[in-house]
């Protein structure tokens, strides 16, 4: 049986869809592990099927981060929930300057999900993990009854090793720093929004989902004294800048005219009345560096495929502490506040 | 405002229930973190609110394990989903002989969930973490629209440090070993089942949910050469014995007459036509040790509050490899196979 290009292994053929028993401790659960997860993830740590994976780490500091992914739809222009789940956690770990090493993967499946859909997501996760250089080392599967999920929810939790001497965190940001974004903003959120709203932008607007650990390594290897790193996901660039202003007790001045936005993304935002500054990104980072290292940081980023569109967008000042002030595209000044909720629910 | 004994902090009062915005990157999400999660979890690693927690680990091996919890109902005799989520992952890490240290916590909340319910679960998690001696160091919250969740789903992922010289895993089990269970079986599964079916056993049957890392430490400190450890959760003791027989390529002979089951639990199983050997436990372990250390292991377990009812239940043999054979309470012999699905969906 071949569904969507995926050949269902013999033992799974009797149940082409997820049933509650796939979440139990019995044969159905074992078949899912042995015929779907293990061949795809192919990590030595998974092979012994113990309650926990045994991993080697050097002495020192590790970074740990967790994220659940509930994005809708599961597949969208430029990516899918599986790729997003790997890249999202890899990025959170990398934002501490850590080298992501190991990821756990936990699925909450809804009864009735086609196994072929799960197989496609799992294949996408395996590819993303390979690209990011991380191992998917331990996992869990639960099944909930129809009407109590939405196909697939995925949690990934990652650990990474922080190199000696690296200290990256919002508290290190100070007046005189500048903020550099690694490329165009709002691509991910508008890609999701376009398909949900049926705007017909699918070919023009694609998610930017990507693993940023390679780009972070380049910055550190280049000797840039990175003070803080953030990937502006939920809440977008505006929320990230506000968090940094608040955590570092500084003011931030952003020139919105310098913030890169692709034309079709800007058009879609206009049509839907959305502000790109608040729209989620999944493959961009904002680096806070001392002003005298701005040029070096920009050059390093631009030499990397994921940083080609890097731009200096903001300055950290000793004024209006905890607040972000922007110069709008029309040259006016506005306070860029944190929004109350989220423009786009279930964006990741 | 006080709901269920929980006083809603001022900033949350306008929204006594979870709304989609609580899962965004904005003010509502921040309020949830600052006024509900941080005061309860109170861990130094959480305070900087970065994308990832920075943790200290010694050089060597760490164990990593992940589990999502989708149990229904959220509150049951003897525990709740929060306590279960902490203990479950602590136990999986401990089954590698590791000392659990850090847990991540990720919530998938359903729109409309009363914040007071969430607060009760969060308080329960904080207490369970304190008892187990682990820190809740990093977290995530997503909100899904009504009808796409079931109040609360929780993922916890844990990491623990494996002491030097400890090598615990199913591959070490060999003929001549014996299996010791730390106490009565089937309590958790039947506690859930009793409330779901309205059997009225609530006062007699309570979940055994507990963190077993202390008991594991006692065994290791006593110098017992533990070959394998498992907590028989989904699929119960029967599935755990089958997994070990399969992974170690040995046969297992279990004398069901020696397996401890509380009387009301046995009665409930009989009424519902369920086999206690297949019912989930959440605070029991099975230790495989060499036969000549059985007495020492039993004595060590019985001296610990969570091992008072420890009993030797099975022997590992060089016969019928990969298979578990039982002597039934009536003295007959049967093959104890792995079940196909799960007797009780959403048990954890």
XYZ file of C-alpha atoms in Angstrom:
696
model
C 0.000 0.000 0.000
C 1.405 3.360 -0.987
C -0.164 6.544 0.301
C 1.261 9.931 -0.620
C 4.444 8.204 -1.780
C 4.874 6.431 1.543
C 4.776 2.660 1.468
C 2.982 1.365 4.516
C 5.029 -1.459 6.080
C 3.194 -4.771 6.282
C 2.483 -4.823 10.044
C 0.812 -1.414 9.876
C -1.441 -2.201 6.904
C -4.351 -3.428 8.954
C -4.623 0.000 10.544
C -3.949 2.723 7.970
C -5.128 5.320 10.483
C -4.092 6.029 14.050
C -6.222 4.168 16.603
C -6.256 4.584 20.389
C -4.255 1.363 20.724
C -1.268 3.005 19.035
C -0.834 4.982 22.252
C -0.864 1.925 24.508
C 1.990 -0.188 25.747
C 1.068 -3.051 23.415
C 1.798 -4.448 19.991
C 0.275 -1.585 18.026
C 2.487 0.940 19.771
C 5.521 -1.269 19.186
C 4.728 -1.553 15.491
C 4.528 2.206 15.173
C 7.925 2.541 16.834
C 9.628 -0.249 14.924
C 8.191 0.371 11.479
C 7.711 4.114 11.381
C 9.793 5.997 13.977
C 12.973 3.921 14.187
C 13.630 3.621 10.426
C 13.125 7.374 9.990
C 14.968 8.722 13.016
C 17.726 6.097 12.823
C 19.619 7.220 15.918
C 21.814 4.872 17.882
C 20.385 6.196 21.156
C 16.900 5.006 20.204
C 17.875 1.432 19.494
C 17.740 0.065 23.024
C 14.165 1.274 23.492
C 14.711 2.015 27.172
C 12.705 4.480 29.244
C 15.425 7.081 28.782
C 18.289 7.686 26.373
C 21.845 7.662 27.662
C 23.867 10.562 26.272
C 27.440 11.746 26.575
C 27.995 15.375 27.555
C 31.150 17.276 28.403
C 31.426 18.930 31.810
C 30.108 22.440 31.960
C 26.930 24.143 31.001
C 24.122 22.839 28.859
C 21.150 24.765 27.518
C 17.720 23.125 27.696
C 14.580 24.320 25.943
C 11.110 22.930 25.267
C 8.373 23.833 22.794
C 5.097 22.292 21.758
C 3.898 22.797 18.208
C 0.202 23.072 17.420
C 0.398 24.893 14.090
C -2.537 24.697 11.738
C -2.507 23.618 8.929
C 0.024 20.802 9.446
C 1.541 21.457 6.006
C 2.050 24.982 4.743
C 4.079 26.739 2.050
C 7.741 26.261 2.897
C 7.385 23.679 5.634
C 5.312 21.546 7.942
C 4.786 20.969 11.643
C 7.586 18.393 11.791
C 10.282 20.595 10.326
C 9.055 23.488 12.458
C 9.234 21.365 15.618
C 12.872 20.462 15.004
C 14.028 23.913 13.878
C 12.098 25.736 16.605
C 13.776 23.958 19.473
C 17.179 23.885 17.784
C 16.890 27.672 17.520
C 15.846 28.204 21.133
C 18.878 26.236 22.286
C 21.150 28.065 19.837
C 19.943 31.468 21.141
C 21.981 30.727 24.264
C 25.087 30.286 22.135
C 24.849 26.549 22.718
C 25.525 23.894 20.100
C 22.264 21.865 19.957
C 22.999 18.138 20.255
C 19.989 16.073 21.291
C 16.232 16.400 20.848
C 13.379 14.444 22.371
C 10.177 14.114 20.361
C 6.715 13.559 21.816
C 3.614 13.162 19.672
C 0.004 13.656 20.704
C -1.901 12.032 17.859
C -5.605 12.274 17.245
C -7.470 9.054 16.593
C -8.147 8.762 12.866
C -4.993 10.519 11.629
C -3.766 8.725 8.494
C -0.473 6.965 9.212
C 0.737 8.268 5.853
C 0.377 11.819 7.172
C 2.357 10.914 10.268
C 5.012 9.241 8.102
C 5.377 12.395 6.029
C 5.808 14.520 9.161
C 8.277 12.060 10.658
C 10.355 12.029 7.448
C 10.417 15.805 7.500
C 11.607 15.816 11.125
C 14.371 13.348 10.313
C 15.601 15.507 7.437
C 15.478 18.673 9.524
C 17.413 16.980 12.333
C 20.066 15.811 9.889
C 20.431 19.305 8.438
C 20.732 20.818 11.920
C 23.148 18.130 13.079
C 21.083 16.994 16.051
C 19.985 13.516 17.090
C 16.364 12.608 17.849
C 17.246 10.434 20.806
C 14.112 9.593 22.764
C 10.393 9.814 22.199
C 6.837 9.238 23.288
C 3.490 8.769 21.577
C 0.071 9.387 23.041
C -3.215 9.037 21.207
C -6.292 11.068 22.123
C -9.837 10.317 21.040
C -11.273 11.989 17.974
C -12.356 15.553 18.708
C -9.718 16.080 21.407
C -6.747 16.945 19.231
C -6.047 18.282 15.767
C -4.243 15.545 13.903
C -0.809 15.983 15.430
C 0.694 18.015 18.222
C 4.442 17.697 18.676
C 6.671 18.572 21.596
C 10.407 18.746 21.148
C 12.860 19.397 23.942
C 16.476 20.048 23.165
C 19.761 20.138 24.967
C 22.926 21.725 23.705
C 26.422 22.338 24.941
C 27.473 25.898 25.766
C 31.114 26.504 24.788
C 33.400 27.757 27.547
C 33.496 31.513 27.843
C 30.198 32.087 26.090
C 27.727 34.227 28.006
C 24.773 35.268 25.925
C 21.649 36.623 27.568
C 19.374 39.652 27.645
C 20.997 40.992 30.814
C 24.205 41.723 28.867
C 22.522 44.168 26.493
C 23.561 47.785 27.186
C 23.266 51.256 25.710
C 25.538 51.510 22.693
C 24.610 48.068 21.394
C 22.876 47.665 18.076
C 20.359 45.051 16.942
C 20.853 43.196 13.684
C 18.152 41.034 12.146
C 19.375 38.187 9.951
C 16.902 38.739 7.105
C 13.369 39.567 6.016
C 10.659 39.423 8.647
C 7.063 38.141 8.828
C 7.486 35.387 6.220
C 6.369 32.494 8.425
C 3.295 34.112 9.895
C 2.068 35.422 6.564
C 2.659 32.045 4.872
C 0.361 30.426 7.444
C -2.134 33.256 7.250
C -2.247 33.215 3.452
C -3.254 29.565 3.289
C -5.717 29.869 6.141
C -7.404 32.840 4.543
C -7.091 31.412 1.025
C -5.364 34.543 -0.213
C -3.698 32.715 -3.106
C -0.207 33.919 -2.167
C 1.106 30.360 -1.721
C 3.707 30.647 -4.440
C 4.986 34.038 -3.313
C 5.012 33.725 0.460
C 6.727 30.779 2.079
C 7.702 30.095 5.652
C 11.301 30.882 6.563
C 11.588 27.886 8.924
C 15.271 27.013 9.270
C 17.790 25.906 11.883
C 19.925 28.850 12.924
C 22.634 27.034 14.876
C 25.059 27.218 11.953
C 24.616 30.975 11.660
C 25.148 31.388 15.411
C 28.361 29.342 15.224
C 29.654 31.586 12.465
C 29.076 34.683 14.600
C 30.835 33.154 17.591
C 33.690 31.771 15.480
C 34.182 35.221 13.978
C 34.872 36.492 17.478
C 31.835 38.756 17.635
C 31.019 39.597 21.266
C 27.340 38.742 20.978
C 25.454 40.122 23.993
C 22.041 38.632 23.293
C 20.350 36.515 20.656
C 16.649 35.961 20.079
C 14.585 34.340 17.378
C 11.518 36.545 16.993
C 8.784 33.876 16.793
C 5.375 34.429 18.419
C 4.765 38.149 18.739
C 7.401 38.924 16.126
C 10.238 41.445 16.159
C 8.212 43.960 18.184
C 7.709 41.573 21.100
C 11.321 40.426 21.051
C 12.611 43.990 21.202
C 10.233 44.735 24.074
C 11.396 41.676 26.009
C 15.021 42.698 25.592
C 14.320 46.313 26.573
C 12.530 45.121 29.668
C 15.061 42.448 30.684
C 18.082 44.702 30.150
C 16.418 47.847 31.489
C 17.374 49.828 28.412
C 15.504 51.686 25.713
C 15.440 50.554 22.113
C 15.082 52.788 19.066
C 14.149 50.977 15.888
C 14.122 52.502 12.442
C 11.302 50.622 10.758
C 12.482 51.840 7.368
C 15.524 49.585 7.719
C 13.569 46.462 8.623
C 13.564 44.122 5.617
C 10.145 42.848 4.498
C 9.523 41.042 1.213
C 7.118 42.868 -1.097
C 4.409 40.146 -1.260
C 4.592 39.788 2.519
C 4.146 43.515 2.949
C 1.171 43.430 0.542
C -0.467 40.539 2.388
C 0.022 42.347 5.697
C -1.601 45.451 4.249
C -4.554 43.489 2.868
C -5.168 41.849 6.232
C -4.431 44.930 8.310
C -1.512 43.302 10.068
C 1.729 44.862 11.242
C 4.761 42.844 10.051
C 6.642 43.891 13.191
C 4.281 41.635 15.188
C 4.184 38.677 12.791
C 6.044 35.462 13.673
C 9.346 34.383 12.101
C 10.802 30.876 12.286
C 14.201 31.242 10.651
C 15.450 34.647 11.698
C 17.458 35.871 14.628
C 18.164 39.229 16.182
C 21.689 39.699 17.486
C 22.625 42.430 19.948
C 26.266 43.400 19.530
C 28.423 46.413 20.481
C 28.112 49.129 17.828
C 31.785 48.867 16.904
C 31.265 45.228 15.923
C 28.184 45.913 13.806
C 30.012 45.868 10.487
C 31.837 42.640 11.295
C 28.618 40.996 12.465
C 26.750 42.098 9.343
C 29.535 40.828 7.088
C 29.621 37.466 8.872
C 25.865 37.052 8.638
C 25.678 38.068 4.997
C 28.292 35.453 4.111
C 25.936 32.732 5.419
C 22.958 31.531 3.328
C 20.567 32.201 6.232
C 21.883 35.689 6.845
C 22.094 37.104 3.316
C 19.478 39.737 4.039
C 20.922 40.836 7.388
C 20.248 44.450 8.351
C 20.947 46.753 11.260
C 17.519 47.782 12.547
C 17.826 49.228 16.036
C 19.990 50.909 18.649
C 20.024 50.455 22.379
C 19.851 53.713 24.321
C 19.960 54.925 27.890
C 16.581 56.608 27.500
C 12.880 55.529 27.888
C 13.995 52.360 29.650
C 11.938 49.224 29.051
C 10.331 50.871 26.033
C 10.718 50.444 22.281
C 10.297 53.492 20.079
C 10.083 53.244 16.304
C 10.421 55.505 13.308
C 7.648 54.419 10.966
C 8.029 53.999 7.198
C 6.444 57.441 6.887
C 9.027 58.997 9.201
C 6.744 59.432 12.203
C 7.653 58.255 15.699
C 5.556 55.686 17.603
C 5.816 53.556 20.711
C 6.038 49.907 19.710
C 4.286 48.192 22.565
C 3.818 44.515 23.330
C 0.480 43.369 21.976
C -2.089 41.929 24.357
C -2.587 38.522 22.795
C -1.459 37.245 19.437
C -2.537 38.365 15.987
C -2.405 34.808 14.680
C -3.300 31.949 16.975
C -1.634 28.559 16.432
C 1.158 29.922 14.298
C 3.702 27.393 15.591
C -11.403 36.546 43.441
C -10.897 33.142 44.961
C -11.730 30.019 43.010
C -11.177 26.570 44.488
C -9.005 28.131 47.163
C -6.799 29.845 44.595
C -6.695 33.602 44.644
C -6.509 34.935 41.148
C -3.789 37.614 40.938
C -5.056 41.008 39.849
C -3.675 41.061 36.291
C -5.343 37.741 35.481
C -8.771 38.684 36.800
C -10.110 40.041 33.561
C -9.701 36.620 32.014
C -10.624 33.911 34.519
C -10.442 31.329 31.721
C -7.733 30.515 29.227
C -8.093 32.445 25.966
C -6.161 31.983 22.726
C -4.092 35.064 23.536
C -2.545 33.296 26.531
C -0.600 31.249 23.999
C 0.743 34.259 22.122
C 3.922 36.195 22.601
C 2.101 39.139 24.128
C 0.966 40.565 27.432
C -1.529 37.814 28.275
C 1.132 35.137 27.915
C 3.537 37.190 30.034
C 0.931 37.586 32.757
C 0.391 33.846 32.875
C 4.124 33.299 33.236
C 4.713 36.021 35.803
C 1.660 35.535 37.969
C 0.980 31.816 37.721
C 4.018 29.792 36.594
C 6.936 31.693 38.126
C 5.541 32.011 41.666
C 4.690 28.295 41.727
C 7.766 26.810 40.110
C 10.137 29.268 41.782
C 13.308 28.004 40.120
C 16.339 30.208 39.642
C 16.788 28.921 36.078
C 13.399 30.304 35.074
C 14.053 33.829 36.239
C 15.872 35.150 33.202
C 13.012 34.133 30.882
C 15.374 33.316 28.049
C 14.624 30.929 25.187
C 16.543 28.185 26.979
C 17.669 27.474 30.525
C 21.374 27.296 31.305
C 22.200 24.308 33.499
C 25.333 22.910 35.095
C 26.119 19.245 34.516
C 29.166 17.195 35.420
C 31.103 15.454 32.647
C 29.869 12.010 31.756
C 26.571 10.501 30.875
C 23.124 11.987 31.253
C 19.793 10.247 30.798
C 17.063 12.069 28.870
C 13.409 11.073 28.691
C 10.183 12.655 27.457
C 6.519 11.927 28.100
C 3.275 13.673 27.282
C 0.356 13.301 29.655
C -3.210 13.225 28.373
C -4.896 11.442 31.286
C -8.625 11.826 31.736
C -10.017 12.941 34.155
C -7.454 15.600 35.088
C -8.006 14.922 38.794
C -8.412 11.372 40.085
C -8.211 9.561 43.429
C -4.627 9.816 44.623
C -3.364 12.388 42.158
C -3.791 14.602 39.131
C -2.251 15.149 35.722
C 0.348 17.571 37.120
C 1.743 15.244 39.758
C 1.681 12.391 37.250
C 3.593 14.455 34.688
C 6.406 15.174 37.133
C 6.610 11.688 38.641
C 6.318 9.918 35.299
C 9.343 11.583 33.760
C 11.344 11.482 36.988
C 10.755 7.723 36.999
C 11.751 7.192 33.378
C 15.031 8.980 34.018
C 15.571 7.069 37.271
C 15.051 3.726 35.475
C 18.462 4.296 33.894
C 20.003 4.599 37.338
C 20.296 8.338 36.788
C 19.639 10.999 39.398
C 16.913 13.208 37.845
C 17.890 16.879 38.042
C 15.993 19.091 35.609
C 12.553 18.974 34.016
C 11.047 21.052 31.233
C 7.291 21.597 31.270
C 5.136 22.318 28.214
C 1.405 22.910 28.391
C -1.141 22.581 25.614
C -4.173 24.347 27.062
C -7.663 24.310 25.627
C -9.412 27.625 25.245
C -11.943 28.020 28.071
C -9.996 26.121 30.736
C -10.524 27.898 34.079
C -7.258 29.468 35.228
C -8.068 28.149 38.702
C -7.862 24.599 37.347
C -4.516 25.361 35.772
C -3.316 26.915 39.016
C -4.261 23.776 40.940
C -2.340 21.587 38.470
C 0.666 23.887 38.543
C 0.734 23.850 42.359
C 0.607 20.072 42.292
C 3.541 19.949 39.839
C 5.583 22.274 42.026
C 4.999 20.086 45.086
C 5.822 16.900 43.192
C 9.035 18.443 41.849
C 10.044 19.495 45.351
C 9.425 16.007 46.712
C 11.423 14.437 43.885
C 14.228 16.966 44.223
C 14.102 18.193 40.629
C 13.920 21.706 39.215
C 11.291 22.802 36.702
C 13.715 24.880 34.671
C 12.126 25.853 31.373
C 8.657 25.841 29.884
C 6.244 26.593 27.102
C 2.529 27.271 26.786
C 0.361 26.809 23.735
C -3.370 27.367 23.563
C -5.603 25.484 21.135
C -9.137 26.434 20.191
C -12.054 24.868 22.034
C -12.778 21.365 20.793
C -9.155 20.649 19.864
C -7.829 19.668 23.275
C -9.136 18.359 26.557
C -8.443 21.027 29.145
C -4.746 20.384 29.635
C -2.105 18.225 28.016
C 1.342 18.336 29.614
C 4.714 17.309 28.301
C 7.642 16.935 30.652
C 11.156 16.119 29.547
C 13.778 15.269 32.114
C 17.511 14.998 32.306
C 19.457 13.233 35.020
C 23.036 12.416 35.786
C 24.155 8.787 35.593
C 26.712 8.036 38.315
C 30.050 6.602 37.173
C 30.089 2.841 36.907
C 26.323 2.464 36.649
C 25.147 0.423 33.678
C 21.465 -0.416 33.879
C 19.620 -1.632 30.823
C 17.578 -4.532 29.512
C 20.549 -6.012 27.646
C 22.203 -6.866 30.980
C 19.392 -9.197 32.086
C 20.467 -12.881 31.988
C 19.242 -16.310 33.039
C 19.582 -16.648 36.776
C 18.284 -13.124 37.445
C 15.092 -12.581 39.367
C 12.477 -9.832 39.047
C 11.299 -7.954 42.092
C 8.291 -5.623 42.021
C 8.340 -2.804 44.554
C 4.697 -3.194 45.690
C 1.086 -3.822 44.721
C 0.182 -3.561 41.067
C -2.708 -2.111 39.051
C -3.570 0.667 41.523
C -3.206 3.589 39.111
C -5.133 2.086 36.221
C -7.994 0.923 38.390
C -8.201 4.285 40.183
C -8.720 5.972 36.813
C -11.095 3.275 35.635
C -13.183 3.389 38.793
C -13.918 7.084 38.471
C -14.519 6.855 34.727
C -16.965 4.013 35.154
C -18.470 5.461 38.317
C -17.827 2.273 40.258
C -17.826 4.067 43.611
C -14.449 2.650 44.649
C -12.915 6.127 45.009
C -12.125 5.755 48.690
C -10.626 2.294 48.329
C -8.626 2.553 45.158
C -6.154 5.375 44.712
C -3.408 5.955 42.200
C 0.089 4.962 43.309
C 1.709 7.898 41.511
C 5.077 8.582 43.161
C 8.645 9.522 42.289
C 10.841 6.439 42.492
C 14.269 8.078 42.279
C 14.774 7.814 46.046
C 14.057 4.096 45.993
C 16.462 3.595 43.080
C 19.192 5.472 44.954
C 18.711 3.201 47.955
C 19.194 0.104 45.787
C 22.343 1.497 44.200
C 23.731 2.760 47.508
C 23.178 -0.696 49.002
C 25.544 -2.045 46.353
C 22.929 -4.149 44.577
C 24.111 -5.005 41.055
C 20.873 -3.940 39.371
C 20.785 -5.273 35.799
C 17.589 -3.594 34.630
C 14.869 -1.334 36.002
C 11.466 -0.574 34.548
C 8.373 1.182 35.792
C 5.442 -0.833 34.479
C 3.158 1.954 33.261
C 1.075 1.560 30.063
C 0.537 -2.140 29.415
C 1.358 -3.007 33.023
C 3.665 -5.672 34.446
C 2.876 -8.114 31.627
C 4.108 -5.745 28.910
C 7.213 -4.775 30.877
C 8.212 -8.414 31.373
C 7.665 -9.061 27.668
C 9.820 -6.096 26.693
C 12.632 -7.296 28.928
C 12.363 -10.911 27.679
C 12.523 -9.647 24.130
C 15.345 -7.133 24.630
C 17.521 -9.540 26.631
C 16.646 -12.620 24.560
C 15.747 -14.607 27.664
C 12.628 -16.323 28.940
C 10.742 -15.123 31.993
C 8.711 -17.307 34.354
C 6.349 -15.374 36.588
C 4.443 -16.869 39.472
C 1.259 -14.817 39.440
C 0.419 -16.051 42.929
C 3.295 -13.962 44.265
C 2.272 -10.742 42.504
C 0.818 -8.369 45.104
C -2.612 -6.896 44.285
C -4.771 -4.998 46.788
C -8.120 -6.655 47.446
C -10.363 -3.810 46.205
C -8.214 -3.507 43.092
C -8.561 -7.225 42.422
C -12.336 -6.944 42.907
C -12.622 -4.001 40.532
C -10.557 -5.884 37.942
C -12.853 -8.872 38.255
C -15.983 -6.744 37.924
C -14.663 -5.123 34.750
C -13.113 -8.273 33.342
C -9.613 -6.817 33.422
C -6.325 -8.561 34.093
C -4.270 -6.681 36.731
C -1.075 -7.869 35.027
C -1.911 -5.526 32.132
C -3.103 -2.529 34.165
C -0.886 0.566 34.449
C 1.135 1.502 37.518
C 2.662 4.918 38.202
C 4.667 4.394 41.369
C 6.109 0.913 41.080
C 9.292 -0.462 39.614
C 10.520 -3.878 38.625
C 14.182 -4.551 39.359
C 16.119 -7.360 37.709
C 18.958 -8.515 39.968
C 21.127 -11.654 40.247
C 19.324 -14.333 42.296
C 21.971 -14.253 45.031
C 21.195 -10.571 45.636
C 17.441 -11.046 45.795
C 17.245 -11.052 49.597
C 19.393 -7.942 49.906
C 17.359 -6.143 47.254
C 14.069 -7.108 48.908
C 15.307 -5.946 52.308
C 16.501 -2.626 50.891
C 13.209 -2.004 49.119
C 11.086 -2.952 52.107
C 12.982 -0.470 54.273
C 11.803 2.358 51.949
C 8.241 3.746 52.177
C 7.686 3.163 48.459
C 8.950 -0.424 48.568
C 7.212 -1.779 51.652
C 5.222 -4.288 49.631
C 8.164 -5.516 47.523
C 7.895 -9.089 46.293
C 9.922 -11.470 44.145
C 7.624 -12.324 41.251
C 9.637 -13.847 38.418
C 12.768 -15.687 37.327
C 14.782 -15.271 34.159
C 15.484 -18.560 32.382
C 17.411 -19.832 29.376
C 14.264 -21.319 27.890
C 11.375 -20.044 25.663
C 13.407 -16.961 24.806
C 11.487 -13.741 24.268
C 8.458 -15.233 25.961
C 6.832 -14.764 29.364
C 5.151 -17.770 30.962
C 2.988 -17.448 34.056
C 1.614 -19.687 36.735
C -1.916 -18.430 37.277
C -3.535 -17.972 40.699
C -5.223 -21.334 40.088
C -1.897 -23.079 39.452
C -2.285 -23.424 35.686
C 0.371 -22.338 33.201
C -0.263 -19.684 30.535
C 1.666 -17.607 28.065
C 1.527 -13.958 29.090
C 1.631 -12.185 25.763
C 1.835 -8.496 24.920
C -1.640 -7.151 24.318
C -2.503 -5.614 20.984
C -3.594 -2.160 22.112
C -4.306 -0.887 25.574
C -7.097 -1.887 27.924
C -7.467 1.677 29.147
C -6.867 4.549 26.770
C -5.566 7.848 28.153
C -4.389 6.362 31.413
C -1.418 8.711 31.688
